[in-house]
Structures are given as C-alpha cells and as structure tokens.
C-alpha cells in the first residue's frame, strides 16, 4: 500500500500499473471514510487489479457558509481503512498541489443536470464537484471510477461530465449503505448529537412513506418530515426515469444538512 501526495507520483503509479497490464479502479472521496466508502473500495478491488482511493477535501465545492474548515479529517484512519478494504494506493494531495495557482480560473458547469435540488440549495456546489472530478480523471487516466448513489444528483452530474468531455472512465454507481436504523451513512453524521442522530432517521422514514404512495410522494415525504421538530425540510422531490421513480430528500437536522434517496421500480 502506497500513499502519495503529488500529482506526478500518483500519475506515475497508475501509468505503471496500466503498462503492466493491470486495470485501475478509482474511488474519489473527501476522506473520513465510513462503511459507504468501504463498499466502494471493496467493489473496485473486486472489479479491478489496482484500486486507488483519493482523499481530498475540495474547497471548490463548499459554499461560503458551509463546513469546509470543520469538515472531519483523519488521514491515518483513512489510509488504514483503504488498505484493509483492498486499496493499493491512496492519493492525498494538499490543496496547493491540486490548485497551485490559488483560485482556479477554470470551472466545469454541467448544465441542466446541476439544476434544482442540491444545485438550487448549494449554488456552485456541482461546478466544484465537476471541476475536481474532471481533474482527478485527467490525472488518473483510463479507469473505472466508483461513486455512491447517496449523492444521486452528483452521480448524474459526474456521468454527464465524463460523457460530454470523453474521459476514458467508466462510471460505476454503487448502492447506498445504511445504518441499522436506516440512516444513510455520511461523513457528516458525526456532527449529530445523540438526540439529532435519532431524529435523523426521519429522512429514511419519509422516503419509505413516499414510496408507499408514489402519486403523492413529495407531499407525503414533506408531511412526515414535519412531524419531527428537530428536522427542517429543504426539498422532497420525485424524478421519473424510464424504469423507476427516484425519491430524493434533503433536510437540516440541527445545523447538519443531510440527504437521502430511494428508487421505486415502475
Ligand atoms: O462525494 C464526494 O465525496 C465528493 O463530492 C467527491 C466526488 C469526492 C468530489 O470531491
């Protein structure tokens, strides 16, 4: 297991792996890994010869009033977990390595897919995500890249960006991993007090209620969240594709903003 912090070293490792005939799996993360990330690493390690995990808290995707400075970090723990789950390489660059000239002048905007829901609540967020993921793809080279479905709109943004810009990257979406009581795993769950942690299950309960009444899903989800005094709804929406309805929800529990989603087959 190797840990590198420069673009040149990361690129060299992955180029050498491909030159030796090995397939590469990429798991982009912002660190503070949990079981959701572990499932992505395991899937990559099962599919690919070499799995590389990136750990980078990307300033571009945080709004001015968001939690960039307090975002949880523990690189030693991340490295141990990545190794235990089968990764061969961790890329953990400092901000100056990724953005050496200070603020980046280039930004990728994925129109339409970035609109609404997270895009509406977090202006500029998806531009920051698309820009850093494009940069990671440009650095990593041909690979499969693994993303969790919890960030459902993010996954759609990344898929579209990779297709539009012809990156030689296969995007693999992986199922949400949940705590026993249904709460979707998230690095931000550590912000919750014990009382808020219990209240946070309202998102998943709202999704189940919405799934049971798909014609009224948005209103049903909103009504369920309204029963929890510690939760404040941001949005509850349904997106229809040819094979499913996707229910998506975001709410603030205390000061922590949580998201979740669920697919309902047609
Ligand atoms: O989902 C995340 O952790 C981040 O948005 C990502 C994809 C690693 C980009 O910084």
mmCIF file of C-alpha atoms and ligand atoms in Angstrom:
data_model
loop_
_atom_site.group_PDB
_atom_site.id
_atom_site.type_symbol
_atom_site.label_atom_id
_atom_site.label_comp_id
_atom_site.label_asym_id
_atom_site.label_seq_id
_atom_site.Cartn_x
_atom_site.Cartn_y
_atom_site.Cartn_z
ATOM 1 C CA UNK A 1 0.000 0.000 0.000
ATOM 2 C CA UNK A 2 1.449 3.353 -1.094
ATOM 3 C CA UNK A 3 0.385 6.837 -0.028
ATOM 4 C CA UNK A 4 1.321 9.663 -2.396
ATOM 5 C CA UNK A 5 0.601 13.372 -2.215
ATOM 6 C CA UNK A 6 1.787 14.678 -5.575
ATOM 7 C CA UNK A 7 0.026 14.549 -8.926
ATOM 8 C CA UNK A 8 3.229 13.347 -10.609
ATOM 9 C CA UNK A 9 3.662 10.405 -8.214
ATOM 10 C CA UNK A 10 0.006 9.390 -8.467
ATOM 11 C CA UNK A 11 0.059 9.520 -12.262
ATOM 12 C CA UNK A 12 3.315 7.529 -12.349
ATOM 13 C CA UNK A 13 1.885 4.743 -10.149
ATOM 14 C CA UNK A 14 -1.246 4.371 -12.264
ATOM 15 C CA UNK A 15 0.598 4.612 -15.592
ATOM 16 C CA UNK A 16 2.962 1.873 -14.364
ATOM 17 C CA UNK A 17 0.011 -0.315 -13.326
ATOM 18 C CA UNK A 18 -1.626 0.022 -16.756
ATOM 19 C CA UNK A 19 1.718 -0.551 -18.514
ATOM 20 C CA UNK A 20 1.933 -3.833 -16.584
ATOM 21 C CA UNK A 21 -1.475 -4.789 -17.999
ATOM 22 C CA UNK A 22 -3.426 -4.047 -14.812
ATOM 23 C CA UNK A 23 -6.865 -2.464 -14.692
ATOM 24 C CA UNK A 24 -7.330 0.573 -12.447
ATOM 25 C CA UNK A 25 -10.238 1.395 -10.132
ATOM 26 C CA UNK A 26 -10.575 4.917 -8.744
ATOM 27 C CA UNK A 27 -12.543 5.781 -5.596
ATOM 28 C CA UNK A 28 -12.707 9.585 -5.202
ATOM 29 C CA UNK A 29 -13.511 10.667 -1.618
ATOM 30 C CA UNK A 30 -13.184 13.599 0.735
ATOM 31 C CA UNK A 31 -11.879 11.245 3.422
ATOM 32 C CA UNK A 32 -13.226 10.453 6.881
ATOM 33 C CA UNK A 33 -14.125 7.125 5.356
ATOM 34 C CA UNK A 34 -17.102 5.111 6.553
ATOM 35 C CA UNK A 35 -18.775 1.876 5.565
ATOM 36 C CA UNK A 36 -20.275 3.545 2.470
ATOM 37 C CA UNK A 37 -16.781 4.335 1.165
ATOM 38 C CA UNK A 38 -15.599 0.871 2.229
ATOM 39 C CA UNK A 39 -18.259 -0.679 -0.009
ATOM 40 C CA UNK A 40 -16.961 1.362 -2.984
ATOM 41 C CA UNK A 41 -13.365 0.306 -2.295
ATOM 42 C CA UNK A 42 -14.384 -3.352 -1.976
ATOM 43 C CA UNK A 43 -16.338 -3.189 -5.227
ATOM 44 C CA UNK A 44 -13.391 -1.596 -7.009
ATOM 45 C CA UNK A 45 -10.967 -4.139 -5.542
ATOM 46 C CA UNK A 46 -13.254 -6.948 -6.739
ATOM 47 C CA UNK A 47 -13.503 -5.475 -10.258
ATOM 48 C CA UNK A 48 -10.023 -4.056 -10.839
ATOM 49 C CA UNK A 49 -6.395 -5.106 -10.355
ATOM 50 C CA UNK A 50 -5.320 -1.870 -8.669
ATOM 51 C CA UNK A 51 -7.613 0.305 -6.555
ATOM 52 C CA UNK A 52 -6.652 3.905 -5.845
ATOM 53 C CA UNK A 53 -8.513 5.961 -3.242
ATOM 54 C CA UNK A 54 -8.269 9.746 -3.405
ATOM 55 C CA UNK A 55 -8.672 11.739 -0.186
ATOM 56 C CA UNK A 56 -9.134 15.443 -0.856
ATOM 57 C CA UNK A 57 -11.468 17.899 0.850
ATOM 58 C CA UNK A 58 -12.166 20.018 -2.202
ATOM 59 C CA UNK A 59 -12.615 23.699 -1.301
ATOM 60 C CA UNK A 60 -14.290 24.432 -4.658
ATOM 61 C CA UNK A 61 -17.431 22.531 -3.736
ATOM 62 C CA UNK A 62 -18.090 24.281 -0.405
ATOM 63 C CA UNK A 63 -20.187 27.448 -0.196
ATOM 64 C CA UNK A 64 -19.030 30.436 1.873
ATOM 65 C CA UNK A 65 -21.223 29.434 4.831
ATOM 66 C CA UNK A 66 -20.571 25.701 4.635
ATOM 67 C CA UNK A 67 -18.392 23.398 6.720
ATOM 68 C CA UNK A 68 -15.056 23.428 4.831
ATOM 69 C CA UNK A 69 -12.985 24.369 7.894
ATOM 70 C CA UNK A 70 -14.718 21.892 10.208
ATOM 71 C CA UNK A 71 -15.116 19.007 7.735
ATOM 72 C CA UNK A 72 -13.922 15.889 9.616
ATOM 73 C CA UNK A 73 -10.462 14.640 8.684
ATOM 74 C CA UNK A 74 -8.354 11.660 9.776
ATOM 75 C CA UNK A 75 -5.890 10.592 7.114
ATOM 76 C CA UNK A 76 -4.196 7.850 9.167
ATOM 77 C CA UNK A 77 -7.533 6.185 9.769
ATOM 78 C CA UNK A 78 -8.497 6.611 6.095
ATOM 79 C CA UNK A 79 -5.257 5.002 4.927
ATOM 80 C CA UNK A 80 -5.711 2.047 7.301
ATOM 81 C CA UNK A 81 -9.292 1.555 6.157
ATOM 82 C CA UNK A 82 -8.449 1.860 2.461
ATOM 83 C CA UNK A 83 -5.741 -0.752 2.854
ATOM 84 C CA UNK A 84 -7.972 -3.102 4.851
ATOM 85 C CA UNK A 85 -10.619 -2.937 2.106
ATOM 86 C CA UNK A 86 -8.136 -3.765 -0.666
ATOM 87 C CA UNK A 87 -6.805 -0.444 -1.991
ATOM 88 C CA UNK A 88 -3.212 -0.428 -3.271
ATOM 89 C CA UNK A 89 -2.774 3.323 -3.393
ATOM 90 C CA UNK A 90 -4.016 6.455 -1.604
ATOM 91 C CA UNK A 91 -3.649 9.886 -3.198
ATOM 92 C CA UNK A 92 -3.966 12.591 -0.530
ATOM 93 C CA UNK A 93 -2.762 15.869 -2.024
ATOM 94 C CA UNK A 94 -2.629 19.164 -0.135
ATOM 95 C CA UNK A 95 -4.756 21.991 -1.564
ATOM 96 C CA UNK A 96 -1.640 23.697 -3.009
ATOM 97 C CA UNK A 97 -0.863 20.577 -5.040
ATOM 98 C CA UNK A 98 -4.328 20.488 -6.614
ATOM 99 C CA UNK A 99 -4.719 24.258 -7.016
ATOM 100 C CA UNK A 100 -1.161 25.639 -7.085
ATOM 101 C CA UNK A 101 -2.074 28.998 -8.599
ATOM 102 C CA UNK A 102 -4.593 29.839 -5.898
ATOM 103 C CA UNK A 103 -8.226 30.103 -7.007
ATOM 104 C CA UNK A 104 -8.797 28.084 -10.189
ATOM 105 C CA UNK A 105 -9.808 30.076 -13.244
ATOM 106 C CA UNK A 106 -11.303 27.054 -14.987
ATOM 107 C CA UNK A 107 -14.639 25.701 -13.881
ATOM 108 C CA UNK A 108 -16.809 22.943 -15.313
ATOM 109 C CA UNK A 109 -20.533 23.549 -15.301
ATOM 110 C CA UNK A 110 -22.832 20.675 -16.216
ATOM 111 C CA UNK A 111 -25.979 22.491 -17.283
ATOM 112 C CA UNK A 112 -29.485 21.173 -16.533
ATOM 113 C CA UNK A 113 -28.305 18.137 -14.516
ATOM 114 C CA UNK A 114 -26.906 20.547 -11.909
ATOM 115 C CA UNK A 115 -30.180 22.495 -11.682
ATOM 116 C CA UNK A 116 -32.637 22.061 -8.825
ATOM 117 C CA UNK A 117 -32.358 20.096 -5.574
ATOM 118 C CA UNK A 118 -28.704 20.183 -4.378
ATOM 119 C CA UNK A 119 -27.838 22.590 -7.182
ATOM 120 C CA UNK A 120 -30.504 25.046 -6.053
ATOM 121 C CA UNK A 121 -29.699 24.739 -2.344
ATOM 122 C CA UNK A 122 -25.927 24.842 -2.779
ATOM 123 C CA UNK A 123 -25.123 27.321 -5.580
ATOM 124 C CA UNK A 124 -21.809 26.470 -7.260
ATOM 125 C CA UNK A 125 -21.501 23.131 -5.462
ATOM 126 C CA UNK A 126 -21.748 20.949 -8.563
ATOM 127 C CA UNK A 127 -19.353 23.177 -10.511
ATOM 128 C CA UNK A 128 -16.811 22.491 -7.758
ATOM 129 C CA UNK A 129 -17.546 18.760 -7.847
ATOM 130 C CA UNK A 130 -17.427 18.524 -11.660
ATOM 131 C CA UNK A 131 -14.182 20.504 -11.774
ATOM 132 C CA UNK A 132 -12.322 18.435 -9.182
ATOM 133 C CA UNK A 133 -13.617 15.118 -10.533
ATOM 134 C CA UNK A 134 -12.581 16.112 -14.074
ATOM 135 C CA UNK A 135 -9.163 16.978 -12.694
ATOM 136 C CA UNK A 136 -8.913 13.635 -10.872
ATOM 137 C CA UNK A 137 -9.937 11.811 -14.066
ATOM 138 C CA UNK A 138 -7.333 13.761 -16.071
ATOM 139 C CA UNK A 139 -4.674 12.820 -13.505
ATOM 140 C CA UNK A 140 -5.713 9.176 -13.051
ATOM 141 C CA UNK A 141 -6.163 8.281 -16.733
ATOM 142 C CA UNK A 142 -8.207 5.345 -18.062
ATOM 143 C CA UNK A 143 -10.016 3.607 -15.221
ATOM 144 C CA UNK A 144 -13.311 2.675 -13.649
ATOM 145 C CA UNK A 145 -14.492 5.217 -11.079
ATOM 146 C CA UNK A 146 -16.806 4.344 -8.196
ATOM 147 C CA UNK A 147 -19.382 6.736 -6.699
ATOM 148 C CA UNK A 148 -22.131 6.186 -4.151
ATOM 149 C CA UNK A 149 -25.790 6.599 -5.075
ATOM 150 C CA UNK A 150 -26.418 8.546 -1.881
ATOM 151 C CA UNK A 151 -25.205 11.582 -3.812
ATOM 152 C CA UNK A 152 -27.623 10.733 -6.580
ATOM 153 C CA UNK A 153 -27.585 14.084 -8.378
ATOM 154 C CA UNK A 154 -23.784 14.220 -8.054
ATOM 155 C CA UNK A 155 -23.580 10.827 -9.757
ATOM 156 C CA UNK A 156 -25.722 12.155 -12.629
ATOM 157 C CA UNK A 157 -23.529 15.275 -12.905
ATOM 158 C CA UNK A 158 -20.333 13.181 -12.964
ATOM 159 C CA UNK A 159 -21.740 10.749 -15.543
ATOM 160 C CA UNK A 160 -22.748 13.594 -17.846
ATOM 161 C CA UNK A 161 -19.468 15.461 -17.398
ATOM 162 C CA UNK A 162 -17.422 12.315 -18.164
ATOM 163 C CA UNK A 163 -19.531 11.555 -21.251
ATOM 164 C CA UNK A 164 -19.547 15.135 -22.585
ATOM 165 C CA UNK A 165 -15.773 15.520 -22.138
ATOM 166 C CA UNK A 166 -14.951 11.977 -23.404
ATOM 167 C CA UNK A 167 -12.954 10.921 -20.363
ATOM 168 C CA UNK A 168 -11.778 7.307 -20.729
ATOM 169 C CA UNK A 169 -13.503 6.468 -17.460
ATOM 170 C CA UNK A 170 -16.349 4.033 -16.783
ATOM 171 C CA UNK A 171 -18.536 5.444 -14.026
ATOM 172 C CA UNK A 172 -19.906 2.837 -11.633
ATOM 173 C CA UNK A 173 -22.755 3.810 -9.285
ATOM 174 C CA UNK A 174 -22.960 1.801 -6.060
ATOM 175 C CA UNK A 175 -25.897 1.316 -3.661
ATOM 176 C CA UNK A 176 -26.394 3.429 -0.540
ATOM 177 C CA UNK A 177 -25.066 1.877 2.665
ATOM 178 C CA UNK A 178 -27.254 2.459 5.736
ATOM 179 C CA UNK A 179 -27.011 2.182 9.493
ATOM 180 C CA UNK A 180 -29.246 -0.494 11.054
ATOM 181 C CA UNK A 181 -31.993 2.105 11.648
ATOM 182 C CA UNK A 182 -31.974 3.250 8.014
ATOM 183 C CA UNK A 183 -29.862 6.415 8.284
ATOM 184 C CA UNK A 184 -27.711 6.717 5.159
ATOM 185 C CA UNK A 185 -24.002 6.653 6.016
ATOM 186 C CA UNK A 186 -22.322 10.044 5.680
ATOM 187 C CA UNK A 187 -19.137 11.622 6.983
ATOM 188 C CA UNK A 188 -21.362 14.455 8.241
ATOM 189 C CA UNK A 189 -23.295 12.128 10.597
ATOM 190 C CA UNK A 190 -20.544 12.747 13.184
ATOM 191 C CA UNK A 191 -21.890 16.285 13.614
ATOM 192 C CA UNK A 192 -25.178 14.944 15.066
ATOM 193 C CA UNK A 193 -25.853 14.906 18.823
ATOM 194 C CA UNK A 194 -27.466 11.722 20.201
ATOM 195 C CA UNK A 195 -30.894 13.347 20.028
ATOM 196 C CA UNK A 196 -30.327 14.630 16.498
ATOM 197 C CA UNK A 197 -28.962 11.239 15.445
ATOM 198 C CA UNK A 198 -32.295 9.649 16.426
ATOM 199 C CA UNK A 199 -34.229 12.437 14.680
ATOM 200 C CA UNK A 200 -32.165 11.990 11.501
ATOM 201 C CA UNK A 201 -33.911 8.682 10.737
ATOM 202 C CA UNK A 202 -36.871 10.819 9.658
ATOM 203 C CA UNK A 203 -35.351 11.155 6.173
ATOM 204 C CA UNK A 204 -35.398 7.437 5.548
ATOM 205 C CA UNK A 205 -38.835 7.060 7.121
ATOM 206 C CA UNK A 206 -40.120 9.814 4.832
ATOM 207 C CA UNK A 207 -38.687 8.038 1.777
ATOM 208 C CA UNK A 208 -40.452 4.793 2.744
ATOM 209 C CA UNK A 209 -43.740 6.628 3.256
ATOM 210 C CA UNK A 210 -43.330 8.393 -0.099
ATOM 211 C CA UNK A 211 -42.528 5.102 -1.833
ATOM 212 C CA UNK A 212 -45.756 3.637 -0.473
ATOM 213 C CA UNK A 213 -47.811 6.473 -2.034
ATOM 214 C CA UNK A 214 -45.868 7.334 -5.159
ATOM 215 C CA UNK A 215 -48.602 9.538 -6.696
ATOM 216 C CA UNK A 216 -48.340 11.894 -3.701
ATOM 217 C CA UNK A 217 -44.743 11.145 -2.758
ATOM 218 C CA UNK A 218 -43.448 14.736 -2.454
ATOM 219 C CA UNK A 219 -46.290 15.846 -0.182
ATOM 220 C CA UNK A 220 -46.143 12.640 1.860
ATOM 221 C CA UNK A 221 -42.398 12.982 2.441
ATOM 222 C CA UNK A 222 -42.801 16.641 3.452
ATOM 223 C CA UNK A 223 -45.593 15.736 5.867
ATOM 224 C CA UNK A 224 -43.506 13.001 7.507
ATOM 225 C CA UNK A 225 -40.520 15.327 7.987
ATOM 226 C CA UNK A 226 -42.863 17.947 9.502
ATOM 227 C CA UNK A 227 -43.618 15.507 12.343
ATOM 228 C CA UNK A 228 -40.000 15.719 13.545
ATOM 229 C CA UNK A 229 -39.396 19.007 15.421
ATOM 230 C CA UNK A 230 -35.599 18.735 15.096
ATOM 231 C CA UNK A 231 -35.733 18.436 11.287
ATOM 232 C CA UNK A 232 -36.280 21.188 8.753
ATOM 233 C CA UNK A 233 -37.105 20.100 5.218
ATOM 234 C CA UNK A 234 -35.096 21.533 2.352
ATOM 235 C CA UNK A 235 -36.723 19.599 -0.504
ATOM 236 C CA UNK A 236 -38.634 16.391 -1.167
ATOM 237 C CA UNK A 237 -38.824 15.575 -4.865
ATOM 238 C CA UNK A 238 -39.540 12.757 -7.270
ATOM 239 C CA UNK A 239 -37.592 12.301 -10.506
ATOM 240 C CA UNK A 240 -39.054 9.922 -13.079
ATOM 241 C CA UNK A 241 -36.843 7.865 -15.403
ATOM 242 C CA UNK A 242 -37.993 5.169 -17.859
ATOM 243 C CA UNK A 243 -37.566 2.389 -15.312
ATOM 244 C CA UNK A 244 -38.119 3.974 -11.906
ATOM 245 C CA UNK A 245 -39.240 6.840 -9.719
ATOM 246 C CA UNK A 246 -36.363 8.269 -7.691
ATOM 247 C CA UNK A 247 -37.428 9.913 -4.439
ATOM 248 C CA UNK A 248 -34.938 12.481 -3.173
ATOM 249 C CA UNK A 249 -34.946 14.337 0.104
ATOM 250 C CA UNK A 250 -32.773 16.868 1.936
ATOM 251 C CA UNK A 251 -33.302 18.229 5.429
ATOM 252 C CA UNK A 252 -31.378 20.046 8.107
ATOM 253 C CA UNK A 253 -31.194 18.339 11.495
ATOM 254 C CA UNK A 254 -29.824 20.969 13.842
ATOM 255 C CA UNK A 255 -27.159 22.628 11.713
ATOM 256 C CA UNK A 256 -26.332 19.435 9.806
ATOM 257 C CA UNK A 257 -27.681 19.115 6.282
ATOM 258 C CA UNK A 258 -28.486 15.519 5.327
ATOM 259 C CA UNK A 259 -29.579 13.990 2.012
ATOM 260 C CA UNK A 260 -31.011 10.619 1.069
ATOM 261 C CA UNK A 261 -32.856 8.980 -1.822
ATOM 262 C CA UNK A 262 -34.603 5.791 -2.839
ATOM 263 C CA UNK A 263 -35.574 4.181 -6.152
ATOM 264 C CA UNK A 264 -39.030 2.720 -6.720
ATOM 265 C CA UNK A 265 -39.343 0.442 -9.747
ATOM 266 C CA UNK A 266 -42.154 1.197 -12.167
HETATM 267 O O1 LIG B 1 -18.726 12.665 -2.919
HETATM 268 C C1 LIG B 1 -17.661 13.180 -2.525
HETATM 269 O O2 LIG B 1 -17.059 12.775 -1.539
HETATM 270 C C2 LIG B 1 -17.098 14.364 -3.300
HETATM 271 O O3 LIG B 1 -18.101 15.194 -3.778
HETATM 272 C C3 LIG B 1 -16.142 13.940 -4.446
HETATM 273 C C4 LIG B 1 -16.870 13.160 -5.513
HETATM 274 C C5 LIG B 1 -15.002 13.108 -3.881
HETATM 275 C C6 LIG B 1 -15.540 15.187 -5.104
HETATM 276 O O4 LIG B 1 -14.836 15.960 -4.194
#
